[in-house]
XYZ file of C-alpha atoms in Angstrom:
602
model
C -52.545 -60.515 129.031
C -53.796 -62.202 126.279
C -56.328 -61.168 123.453
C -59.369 -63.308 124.882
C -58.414 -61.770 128.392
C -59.593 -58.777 126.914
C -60.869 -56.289 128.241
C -58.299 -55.045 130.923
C -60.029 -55.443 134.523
C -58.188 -51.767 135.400
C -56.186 -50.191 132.765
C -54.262 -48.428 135.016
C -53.403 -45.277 135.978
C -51.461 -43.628 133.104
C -48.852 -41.358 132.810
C -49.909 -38.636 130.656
C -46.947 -35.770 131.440
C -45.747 -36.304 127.907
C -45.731 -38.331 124.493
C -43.006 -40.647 125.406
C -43.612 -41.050 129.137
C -47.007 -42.101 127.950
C -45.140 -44.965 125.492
C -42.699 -45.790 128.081
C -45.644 -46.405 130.634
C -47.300 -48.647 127.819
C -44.281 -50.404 128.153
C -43.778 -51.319 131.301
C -47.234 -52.176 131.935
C -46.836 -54.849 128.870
C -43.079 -56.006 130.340
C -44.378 -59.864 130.409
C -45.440 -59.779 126.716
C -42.452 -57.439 125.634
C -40.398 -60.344 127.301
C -42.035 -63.182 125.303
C -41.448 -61.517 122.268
C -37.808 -60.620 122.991
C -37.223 -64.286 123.659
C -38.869 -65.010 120.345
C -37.435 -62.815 118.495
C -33.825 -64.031 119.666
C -34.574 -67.471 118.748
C -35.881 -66.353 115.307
C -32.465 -63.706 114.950
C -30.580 -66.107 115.764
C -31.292 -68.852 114.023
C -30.855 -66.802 110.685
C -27.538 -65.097 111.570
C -26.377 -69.085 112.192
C -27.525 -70.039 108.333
C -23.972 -68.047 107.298
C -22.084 -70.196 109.520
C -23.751 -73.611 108.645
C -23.696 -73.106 105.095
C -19.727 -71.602 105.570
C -19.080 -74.837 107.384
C -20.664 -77.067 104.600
C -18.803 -75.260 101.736
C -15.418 -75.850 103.608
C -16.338 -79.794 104.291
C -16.721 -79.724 100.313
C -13.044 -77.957 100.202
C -11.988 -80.444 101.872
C -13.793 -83.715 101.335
C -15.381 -84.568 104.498
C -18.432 -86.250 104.559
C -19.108 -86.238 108.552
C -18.811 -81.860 108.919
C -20.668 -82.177 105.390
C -23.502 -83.990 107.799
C -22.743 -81.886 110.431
C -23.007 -78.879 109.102
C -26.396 -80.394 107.296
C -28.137 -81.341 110.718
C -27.127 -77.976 111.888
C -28.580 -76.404 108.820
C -31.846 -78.307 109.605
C -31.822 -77.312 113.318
C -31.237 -73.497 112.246
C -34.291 -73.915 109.953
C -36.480 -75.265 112.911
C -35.443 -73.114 115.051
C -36.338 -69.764 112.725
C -39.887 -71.204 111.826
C -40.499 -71.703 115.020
C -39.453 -68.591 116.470
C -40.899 -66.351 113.576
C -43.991 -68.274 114.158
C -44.005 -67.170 117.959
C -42.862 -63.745 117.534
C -45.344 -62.934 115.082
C -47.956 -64.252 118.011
C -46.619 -62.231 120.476
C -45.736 -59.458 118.590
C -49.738 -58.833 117.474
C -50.750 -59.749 120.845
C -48.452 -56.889 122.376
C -49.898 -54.546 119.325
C -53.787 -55.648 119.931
C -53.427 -55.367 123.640
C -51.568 -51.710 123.776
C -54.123 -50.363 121.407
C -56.692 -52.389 123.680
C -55.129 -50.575 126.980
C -55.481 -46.885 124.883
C -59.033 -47.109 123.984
C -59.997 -48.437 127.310
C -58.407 -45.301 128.743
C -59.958 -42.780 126.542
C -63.219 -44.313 127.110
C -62.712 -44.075 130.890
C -61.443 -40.608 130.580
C -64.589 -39.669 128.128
C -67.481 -41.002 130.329
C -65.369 -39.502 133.164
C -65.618 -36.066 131.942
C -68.867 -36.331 130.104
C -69.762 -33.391 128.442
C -67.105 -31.148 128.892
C -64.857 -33.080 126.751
C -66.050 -31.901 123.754
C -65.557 -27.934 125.298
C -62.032 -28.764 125.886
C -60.950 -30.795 122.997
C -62.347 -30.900 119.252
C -64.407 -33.958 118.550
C -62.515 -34.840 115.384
C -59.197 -35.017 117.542
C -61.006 -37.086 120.003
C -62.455 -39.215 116.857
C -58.519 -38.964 115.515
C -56.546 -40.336 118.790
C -59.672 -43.360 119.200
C -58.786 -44.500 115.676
C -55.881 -44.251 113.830
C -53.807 -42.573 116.588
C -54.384 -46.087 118.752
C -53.167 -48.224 115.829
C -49.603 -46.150 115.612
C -49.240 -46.302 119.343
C -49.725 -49.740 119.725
C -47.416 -50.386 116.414
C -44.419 -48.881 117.873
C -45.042 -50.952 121.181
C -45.572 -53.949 119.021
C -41.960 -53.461 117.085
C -39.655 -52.178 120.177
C -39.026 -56.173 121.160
C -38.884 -57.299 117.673
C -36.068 -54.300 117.357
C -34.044 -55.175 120.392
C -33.951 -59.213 119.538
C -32.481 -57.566 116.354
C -30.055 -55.219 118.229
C -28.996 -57.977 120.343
C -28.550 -60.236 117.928
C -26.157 -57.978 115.358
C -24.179 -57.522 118.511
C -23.619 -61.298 118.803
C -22.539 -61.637 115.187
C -19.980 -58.885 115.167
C -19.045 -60.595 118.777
C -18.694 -63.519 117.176
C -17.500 -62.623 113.858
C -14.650 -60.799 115.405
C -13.599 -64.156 117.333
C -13.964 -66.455 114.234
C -12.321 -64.230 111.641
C -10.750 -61.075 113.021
C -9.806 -59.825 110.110
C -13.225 -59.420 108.501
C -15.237 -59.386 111.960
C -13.211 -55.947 112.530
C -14.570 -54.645 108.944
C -18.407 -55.843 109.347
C -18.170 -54.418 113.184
C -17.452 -51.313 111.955
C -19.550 -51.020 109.128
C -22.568 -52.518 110.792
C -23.047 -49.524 113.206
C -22.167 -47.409 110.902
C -25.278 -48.516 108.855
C -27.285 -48.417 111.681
C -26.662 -44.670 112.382
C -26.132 -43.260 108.800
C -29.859 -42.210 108.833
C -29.835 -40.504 112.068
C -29.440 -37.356 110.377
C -32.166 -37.532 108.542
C -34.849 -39.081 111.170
C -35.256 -35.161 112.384
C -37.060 -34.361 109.785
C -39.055 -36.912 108.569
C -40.227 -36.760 112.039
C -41.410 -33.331 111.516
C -42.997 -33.922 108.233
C -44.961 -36.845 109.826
C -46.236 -34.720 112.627
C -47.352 -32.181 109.814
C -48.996 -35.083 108.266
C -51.182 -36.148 111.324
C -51.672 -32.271 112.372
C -53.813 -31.646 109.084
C -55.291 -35.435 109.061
C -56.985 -34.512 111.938
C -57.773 -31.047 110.765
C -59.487 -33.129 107.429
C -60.841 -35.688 110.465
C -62.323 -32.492 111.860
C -63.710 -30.620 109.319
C -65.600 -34.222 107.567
C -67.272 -34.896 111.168
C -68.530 -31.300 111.467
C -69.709 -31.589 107.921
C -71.645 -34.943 108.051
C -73.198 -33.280 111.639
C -74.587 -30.661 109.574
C -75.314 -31.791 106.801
C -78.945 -31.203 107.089
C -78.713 -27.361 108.088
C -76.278 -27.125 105.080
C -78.820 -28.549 102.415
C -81.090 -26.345 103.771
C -79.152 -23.078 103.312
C -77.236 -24.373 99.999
C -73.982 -24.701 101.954
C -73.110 -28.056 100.821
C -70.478 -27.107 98.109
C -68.805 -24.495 100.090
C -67.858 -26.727 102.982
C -66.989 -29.544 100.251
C -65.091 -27.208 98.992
C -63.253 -26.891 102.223
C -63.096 -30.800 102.720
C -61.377 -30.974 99.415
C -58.897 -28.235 99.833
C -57.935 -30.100 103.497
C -57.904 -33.404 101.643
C -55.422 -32.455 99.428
C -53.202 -30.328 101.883
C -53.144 -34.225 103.277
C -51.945 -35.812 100.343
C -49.060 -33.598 99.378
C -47.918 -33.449 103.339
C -48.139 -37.615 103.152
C -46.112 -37.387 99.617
C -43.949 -35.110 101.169
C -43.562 -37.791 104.171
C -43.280 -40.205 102.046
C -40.145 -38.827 99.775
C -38.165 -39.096 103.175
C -38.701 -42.676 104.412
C -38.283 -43.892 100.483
C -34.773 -41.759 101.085
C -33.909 -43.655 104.352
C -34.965 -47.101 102.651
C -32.754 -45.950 99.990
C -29.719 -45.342 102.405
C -31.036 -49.195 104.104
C -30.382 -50.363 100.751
C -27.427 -49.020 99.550
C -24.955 -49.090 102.031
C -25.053 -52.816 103.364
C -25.012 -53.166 99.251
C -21.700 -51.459 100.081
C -20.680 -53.155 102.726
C -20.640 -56.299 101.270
C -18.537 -55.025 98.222
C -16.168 -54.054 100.647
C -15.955 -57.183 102.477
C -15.748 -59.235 99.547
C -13.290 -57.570 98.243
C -10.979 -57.164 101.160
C -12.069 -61.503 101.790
C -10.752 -61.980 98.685
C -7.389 -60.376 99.122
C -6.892 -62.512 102.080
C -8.343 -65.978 100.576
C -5.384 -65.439 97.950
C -2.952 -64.773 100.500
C -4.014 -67.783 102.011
C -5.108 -65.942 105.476
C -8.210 -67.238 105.134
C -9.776 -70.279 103.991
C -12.717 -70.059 101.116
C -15.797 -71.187 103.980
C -14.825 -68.603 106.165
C -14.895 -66.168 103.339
C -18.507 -67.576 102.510
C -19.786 -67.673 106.063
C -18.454 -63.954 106.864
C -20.229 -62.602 103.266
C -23.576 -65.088 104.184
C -23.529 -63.189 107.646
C -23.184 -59.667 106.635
C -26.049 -60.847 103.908
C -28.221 -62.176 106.803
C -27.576 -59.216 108.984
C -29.521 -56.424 106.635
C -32.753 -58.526 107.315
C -32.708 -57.324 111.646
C -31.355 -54.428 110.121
C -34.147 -53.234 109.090
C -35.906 -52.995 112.460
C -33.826 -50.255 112.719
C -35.420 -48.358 110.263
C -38.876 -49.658 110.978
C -38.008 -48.458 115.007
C -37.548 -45.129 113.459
C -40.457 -44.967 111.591
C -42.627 -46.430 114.336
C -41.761 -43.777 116.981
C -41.343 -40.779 114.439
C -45.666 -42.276 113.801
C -46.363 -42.781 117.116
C -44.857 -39.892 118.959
C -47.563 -37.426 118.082
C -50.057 -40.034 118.304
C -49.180 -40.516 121.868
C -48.842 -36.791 122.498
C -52.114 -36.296 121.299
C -53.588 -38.935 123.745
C -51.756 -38.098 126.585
C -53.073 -35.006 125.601
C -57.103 -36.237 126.392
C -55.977 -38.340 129.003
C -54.319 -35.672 131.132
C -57.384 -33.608 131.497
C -59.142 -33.656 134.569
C -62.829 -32.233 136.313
C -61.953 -28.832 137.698
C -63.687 -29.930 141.039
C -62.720 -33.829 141.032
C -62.469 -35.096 145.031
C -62.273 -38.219 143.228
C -65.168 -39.233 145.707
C -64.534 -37.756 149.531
C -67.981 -39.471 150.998
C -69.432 -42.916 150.824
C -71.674 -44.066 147.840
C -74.626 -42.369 148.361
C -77.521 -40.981 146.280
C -79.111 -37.827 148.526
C -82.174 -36.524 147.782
C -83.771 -32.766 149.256
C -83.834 -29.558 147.818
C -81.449 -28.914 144.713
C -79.231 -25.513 146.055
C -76.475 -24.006 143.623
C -74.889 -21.298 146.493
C -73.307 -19.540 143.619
C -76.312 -18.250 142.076
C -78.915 -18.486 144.803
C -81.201 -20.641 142.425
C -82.907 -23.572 145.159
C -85.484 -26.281 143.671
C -87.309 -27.204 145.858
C -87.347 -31.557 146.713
C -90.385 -32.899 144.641
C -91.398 -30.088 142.859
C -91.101 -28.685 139.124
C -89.106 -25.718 138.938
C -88.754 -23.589 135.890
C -85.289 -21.096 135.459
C -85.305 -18.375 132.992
C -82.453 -16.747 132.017
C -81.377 -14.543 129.149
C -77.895 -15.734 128.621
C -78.227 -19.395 127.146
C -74.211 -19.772 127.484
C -74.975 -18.966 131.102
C -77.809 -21.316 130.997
C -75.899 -24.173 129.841
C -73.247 -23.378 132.122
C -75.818 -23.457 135.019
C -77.480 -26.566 134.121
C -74.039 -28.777 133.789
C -73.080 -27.588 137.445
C -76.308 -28.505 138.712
C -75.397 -32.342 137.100
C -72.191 -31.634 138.994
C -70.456 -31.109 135.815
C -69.030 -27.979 135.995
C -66.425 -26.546 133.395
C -64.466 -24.111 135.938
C -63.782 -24.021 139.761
C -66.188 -23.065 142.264
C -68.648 -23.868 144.811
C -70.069 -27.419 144.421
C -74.045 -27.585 143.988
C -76.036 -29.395 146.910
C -78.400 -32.028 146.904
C -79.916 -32.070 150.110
C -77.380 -30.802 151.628
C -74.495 -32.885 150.533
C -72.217 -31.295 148.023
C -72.049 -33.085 144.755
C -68.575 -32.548 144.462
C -67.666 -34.565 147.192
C -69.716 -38.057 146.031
C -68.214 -40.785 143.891
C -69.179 -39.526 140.002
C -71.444 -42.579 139.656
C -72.960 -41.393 142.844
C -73.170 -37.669 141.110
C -74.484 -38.881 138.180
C -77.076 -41.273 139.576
C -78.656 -38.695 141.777
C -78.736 -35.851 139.324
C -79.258 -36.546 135.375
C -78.886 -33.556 132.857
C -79.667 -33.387 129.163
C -78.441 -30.790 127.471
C -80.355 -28.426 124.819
C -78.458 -30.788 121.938
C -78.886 -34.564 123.173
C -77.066 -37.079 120.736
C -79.007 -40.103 119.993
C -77.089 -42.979 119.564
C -78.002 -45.443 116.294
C -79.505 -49.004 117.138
C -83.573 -49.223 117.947
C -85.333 -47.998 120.235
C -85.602 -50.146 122.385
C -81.749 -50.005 123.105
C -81.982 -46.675 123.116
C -84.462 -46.666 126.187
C -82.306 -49.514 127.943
C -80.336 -47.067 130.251
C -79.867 -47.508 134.039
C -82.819 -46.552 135.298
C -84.984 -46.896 138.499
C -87.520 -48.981 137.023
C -90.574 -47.030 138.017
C -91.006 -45.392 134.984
C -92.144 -47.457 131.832
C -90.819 -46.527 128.453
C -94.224 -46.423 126.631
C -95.029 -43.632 129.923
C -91.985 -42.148 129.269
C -92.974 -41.835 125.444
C -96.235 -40.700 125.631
C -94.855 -38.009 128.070
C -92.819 -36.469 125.970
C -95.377 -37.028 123.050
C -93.794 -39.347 120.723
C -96.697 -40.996 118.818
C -95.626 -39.817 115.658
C -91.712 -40.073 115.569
C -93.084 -43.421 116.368
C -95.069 -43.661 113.483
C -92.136 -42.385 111.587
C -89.787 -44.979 112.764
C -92.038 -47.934 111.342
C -92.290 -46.242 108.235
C -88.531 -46.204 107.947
C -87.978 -50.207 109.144
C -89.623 -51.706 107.133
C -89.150 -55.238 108.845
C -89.784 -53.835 112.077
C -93.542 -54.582 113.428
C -92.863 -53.072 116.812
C -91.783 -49.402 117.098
C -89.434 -50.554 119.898
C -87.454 -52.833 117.072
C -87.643 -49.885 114.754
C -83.892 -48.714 114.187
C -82.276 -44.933 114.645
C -79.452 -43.853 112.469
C -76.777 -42.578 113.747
C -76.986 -39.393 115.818
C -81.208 -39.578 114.574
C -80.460 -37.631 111.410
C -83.625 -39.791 110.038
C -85.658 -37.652 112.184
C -86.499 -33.682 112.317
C -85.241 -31.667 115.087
C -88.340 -31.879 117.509
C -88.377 -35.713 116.781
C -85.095 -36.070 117.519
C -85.189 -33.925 121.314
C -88.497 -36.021 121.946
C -86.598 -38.872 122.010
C -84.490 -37.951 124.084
C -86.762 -36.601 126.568
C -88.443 -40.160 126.494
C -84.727 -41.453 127.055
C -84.279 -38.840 129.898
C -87.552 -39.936 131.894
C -87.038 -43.208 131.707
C -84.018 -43.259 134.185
C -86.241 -41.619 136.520
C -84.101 -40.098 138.589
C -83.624 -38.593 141.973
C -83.262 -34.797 140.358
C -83.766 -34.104 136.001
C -82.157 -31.090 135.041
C -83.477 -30.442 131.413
C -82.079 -27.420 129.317
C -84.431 -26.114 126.528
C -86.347 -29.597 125.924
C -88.601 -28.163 123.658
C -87.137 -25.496 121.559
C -87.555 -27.479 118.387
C -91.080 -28.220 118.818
C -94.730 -26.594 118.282
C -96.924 -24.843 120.851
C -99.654 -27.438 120.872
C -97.302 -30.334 121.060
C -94.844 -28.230 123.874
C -98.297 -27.848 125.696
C -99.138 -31.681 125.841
C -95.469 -31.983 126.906
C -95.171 -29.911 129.469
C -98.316 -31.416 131.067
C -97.047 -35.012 130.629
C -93.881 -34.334 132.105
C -95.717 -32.459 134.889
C -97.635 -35.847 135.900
C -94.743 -38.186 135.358
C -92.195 -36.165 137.367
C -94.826 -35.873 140.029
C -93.052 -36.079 143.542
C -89.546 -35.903 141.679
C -87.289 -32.569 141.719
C -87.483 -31.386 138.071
C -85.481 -27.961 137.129
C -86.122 -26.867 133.494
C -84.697 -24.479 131.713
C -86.742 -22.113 129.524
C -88.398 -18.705 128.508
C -91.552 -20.633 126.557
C -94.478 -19.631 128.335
C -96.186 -22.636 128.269
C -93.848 -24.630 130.068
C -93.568 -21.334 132.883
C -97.470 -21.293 133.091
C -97.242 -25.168 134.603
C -94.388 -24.718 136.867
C -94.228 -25.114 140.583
C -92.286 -22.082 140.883
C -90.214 -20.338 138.492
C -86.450 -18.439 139.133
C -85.122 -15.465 137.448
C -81.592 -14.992 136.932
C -80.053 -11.984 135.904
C -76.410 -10.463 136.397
C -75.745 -14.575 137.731
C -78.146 -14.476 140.108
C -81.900 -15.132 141.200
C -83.588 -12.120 141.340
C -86.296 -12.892 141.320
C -88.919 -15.692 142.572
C -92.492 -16.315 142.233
C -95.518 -17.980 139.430
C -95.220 -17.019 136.185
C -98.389 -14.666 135.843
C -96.668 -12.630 138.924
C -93.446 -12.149 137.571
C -94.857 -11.303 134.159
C -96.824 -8.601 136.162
C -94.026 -7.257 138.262
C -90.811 -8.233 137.238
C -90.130 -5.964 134.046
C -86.577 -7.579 133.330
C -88.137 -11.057 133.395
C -91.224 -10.037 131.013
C -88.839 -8.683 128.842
C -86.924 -12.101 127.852
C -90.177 -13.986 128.433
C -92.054 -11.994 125.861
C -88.868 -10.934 123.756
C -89.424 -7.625 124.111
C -86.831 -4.557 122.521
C -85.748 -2.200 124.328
C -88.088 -0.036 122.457
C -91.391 -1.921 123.163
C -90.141 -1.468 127.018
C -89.704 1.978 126.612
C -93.588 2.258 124.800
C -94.972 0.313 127.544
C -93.357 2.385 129.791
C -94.739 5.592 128.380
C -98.336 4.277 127.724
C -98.235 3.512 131.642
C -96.910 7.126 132.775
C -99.172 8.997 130.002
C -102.318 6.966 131.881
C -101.254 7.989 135.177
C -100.909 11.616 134.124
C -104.140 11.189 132.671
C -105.700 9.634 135.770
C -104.394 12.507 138.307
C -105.860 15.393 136.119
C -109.247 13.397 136.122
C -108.894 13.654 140.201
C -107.880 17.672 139.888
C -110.731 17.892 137.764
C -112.758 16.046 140.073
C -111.966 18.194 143.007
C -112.026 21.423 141.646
């Protein structure tokens, strides 16, 4: 895979049991670039640990006065020098590539994994740790994937050298294979906890990640009860528990670089002087002193893979952990798609709660939980948070159609629709059936003046449809804002629209207009809206009660107002108290009524 190739045709199927399974399955799903690099990277390696040994070989031909090794060892020297451009060139290539790719394969996954579970994402995981994992999370995984070739050309490599090294001059090659390992593993001890402090570090990043995303979302309630300070307040204080957990992070990878530092500073004192010892005893001649000190030089430079290995997985580790974490969870009632590709149509049935809407008509649901309302309306979509019995749509169970199937057939927007930024006309260019218009589905859902609005605020846009949205609307009020998305909502046009509260945040007269426009538009089409506003009740089809989880109660609106007292009660918001009045004023007329009969009699 290359970077133009991208984007992956099929990710893949990952394995999200763990942190590390999820890195090793990165890995061996990028073996033919990992390879590449490897090969790379041992050309590059290698060519630098052979500089010691050319320039060991020229010193000696100096020593000694020969001009052809002084040209051999010079043509070598120029071969080495080819050979580590070259191969630093490449590995840097293939290196990114493997780094741009991984990161490539993450965000393809989380994207699959998001539009798979739609809205009940959010109700499962905080949207600042699904913001946190997309963004900076990616980047750590796909370093660490990025630096495991580069670090085991360099393992490979100081292998070879003590190899060799030991077969050219034992009696050095035994001290630098010694000591090299020894460098390698000094900082084990101290990897433990760095890698603790570093997971402290990302735990209250995305804690900051969180609290700034739920601050900018509400920023415009928050002006409007003074809150602003207070939760900047709390940004601040996060912010800084950040910083000192990074400076705290920081103090123990500046120790390990330290120890990287200091001991192969060691090493070669050691060498040198023990070289020494032997050049005067004449055990050794002065080029293989030179070329055993040039290599143990050389060698820090792979050397310090080792410590970048350590900080790459001690990054990425909770990084991957956190999107295995997202990419593990599943739909409670996923058949991953028993039936053909199919989009049924009929009467809308949810067996759990009794509630049918009828195929073609507009049904209106009250129902005085609105947790249990929202609940209701995302298993109607086929959406549903916990396990049970799958909604039907004519008779074919949601649960057991391909999700694009699902989805196709039954469209719900929730009671807080996010509009993405762009203009509008993007925003209207969803899939869609075609037989709905956007300037119908606009004037439906009464939108004259957010479009008026919209022009106001692009000022280089003629056309409302090339007038732009910021993000999430926050240009626009409330009403404005679910208006939109009602427009967005009719335009797809589908087989059944499921809308939840579509017109809490707007006034009587314009909720009037809008509950007759959606009344023509949706004409022949299964609509199901949830609501207590009278106005939208008055022009229903039929309208279901639900109480305890159940439909109690069916029938027009005047009816129900007449005989269903539960139903009246959350219609009209009555207390308790008004109930109990009511009730009274209806039993003291009756008494009154029967003693005007005694009377009458007697």
């Amino acid at each position: 895979m290359q970077i133009q190739d991208l984007p992956y045709p099929d990710p893949g199927v990952p394995d999200a049991r763990s942190g590390p399974r999820f890195l090793w399955w990165l890995f061996r799903n990028q073996l033919g670039g990992q390879l590449k690099s490897l090969s790379w990277g041992l050309l590059h390696f290698a060519s630098v640990a052979a500089l010691p040994f050319c320039v060991g070989v020229a010193v000696q031909a100096v020593v000694d006065r020969s001009g052809t090794r002084l040209a051999l060892a010079g043509g070598l020297l120029a071969l080495a020098c080819v050979g580590n451009a070259v191969g630093d060139t490449f590995l840097h290539r293939t290196a990114i590539t493997n780094w741009i790719t991984a990161a490539a394969r993450v965000q393809q996954l989380l994207a699959r994994k998001t539009a798979h579970l739609g809205s009940a994402l959010t109700r499962r995981v905080a949207a600042g740790e699904v913001v946190a994992v997309s963004t900076g999370d990616v980047e750590k995984i796909g370093w660490f994937v990025e630096a495991l070739s580069r670090f085991t050309a360099a393992v490979v490599t100081v292998v070879l050298v003590c190899a060799g090294l030991l077969v050219y001059q034992p009696a050095l090659g035994v001290v630098v294979a010694v000591g090299l390992p020894a460098l390698a593993l000094a900082v084990l001890p101290l990897l433990p906890r760095a890698t603790r402090r570093a997971d402290t570090q990302r735990e209250k990043a995305g804690r900051a990640t969180e609290l700034a995303s739920d601050t900018v979302a509400g920023l415009r309630v928050l002006r409007g009860i003074g809150g602003e300070e207070l939760f900047l307040d709390r940004y601040r204080s996060a912010s800084q528990e950040v910083r000192h957990a990074a400076v705290r992070s920081a103090r123990m990878w500046s120790l390990i670089s330290a120890i990287q530092v200091l001991l192969p500073g060691l090493l070669l004192i050691a060498v040198v002087w023990y070289g020494v010892g032997l050049a005067r005893e004449g055990r050794i001649t002065v080029g293989e002193l030179v070329t055993v000190y040039s290599s143990v030089m050389v060698l820090t430079y792979p050397l310090r893979h080792f410590e970048e290995i350590a900080m790459a997985y001690s990054f990425s580790r909770p990084s991957a952990k956190r999107a295995a974490g997202v990419l593990s969870l599943q739909r409670p009632t996923d058949t991953a798609g028993s039936r053909a590709p199919e989009v049924p149509s009929g009467d809308l049935y949810d067996p759990q709660t009794g509630l049918l809407a009828p195929a073609g008509r507009l049904t209106a649901v009250v129902c005085g939980d609105p947790d249990a309302a929202g609940l209701l309306a995302e298993r109607l979509g086929g959406h549903p948070t916990h396990e049970g019995t799958s909604v039907l749509l004519g008779g074919v169970p949601l649960d057991e159609l391909p999700l694009d199937s699902a989805r196709t057939a039954v469209l719900v927007q929730d009671k807080d629709p996010v509009l993405l930024s762009g203009t509008l006309r993007e925003l209207l260019d969803v899939p869609a059936s075609g037989a709905v218009a956007p300037r119908e589905a606009l004037a439906a859902a009464q939108c004259d003046d957010v479009l008026a609005a919209l022009v106001q605020g692009s000022v280089d846009a003629a056309d409302p449809m090339d007038a732009r949205i910021t993000e999430r609307g926050r240009s626009l009020s409330g009403g404005q804002r679910q208006r939109l998305a009602l427009a967005r909502s009719l335009v797809t046009d589908p087989e059944a629209l499921v809308l939840d509260e579509p017109t809490s945040a707007v006034d009587s007269h314009t909720e009037a207009r809008i509950a007759q426009g959606v009344r023509e538009l949706r004409a022949g089409r299964t609509t199901v809206v949830f609501t207590s506003s009278p106005l939208l009740l008055d022009r229903a089809d039929r309208v279901v009660f639900l109480h305890g989880g159940e439909a109690v109660a069916v029938g027009a609106h005047r009816e129900l107002v007449s005989t269903e007292p539960r139903y009246r009660a959350v219609v009209t918001r009555e207390t308790a108290d008004d109930e109990a009045a009511l009730n009274g004023s209806v039993a003291l007329k009756d008494v009154l009524q029967e003693l005007e009969e005694i009377e009458e009699k007697a």
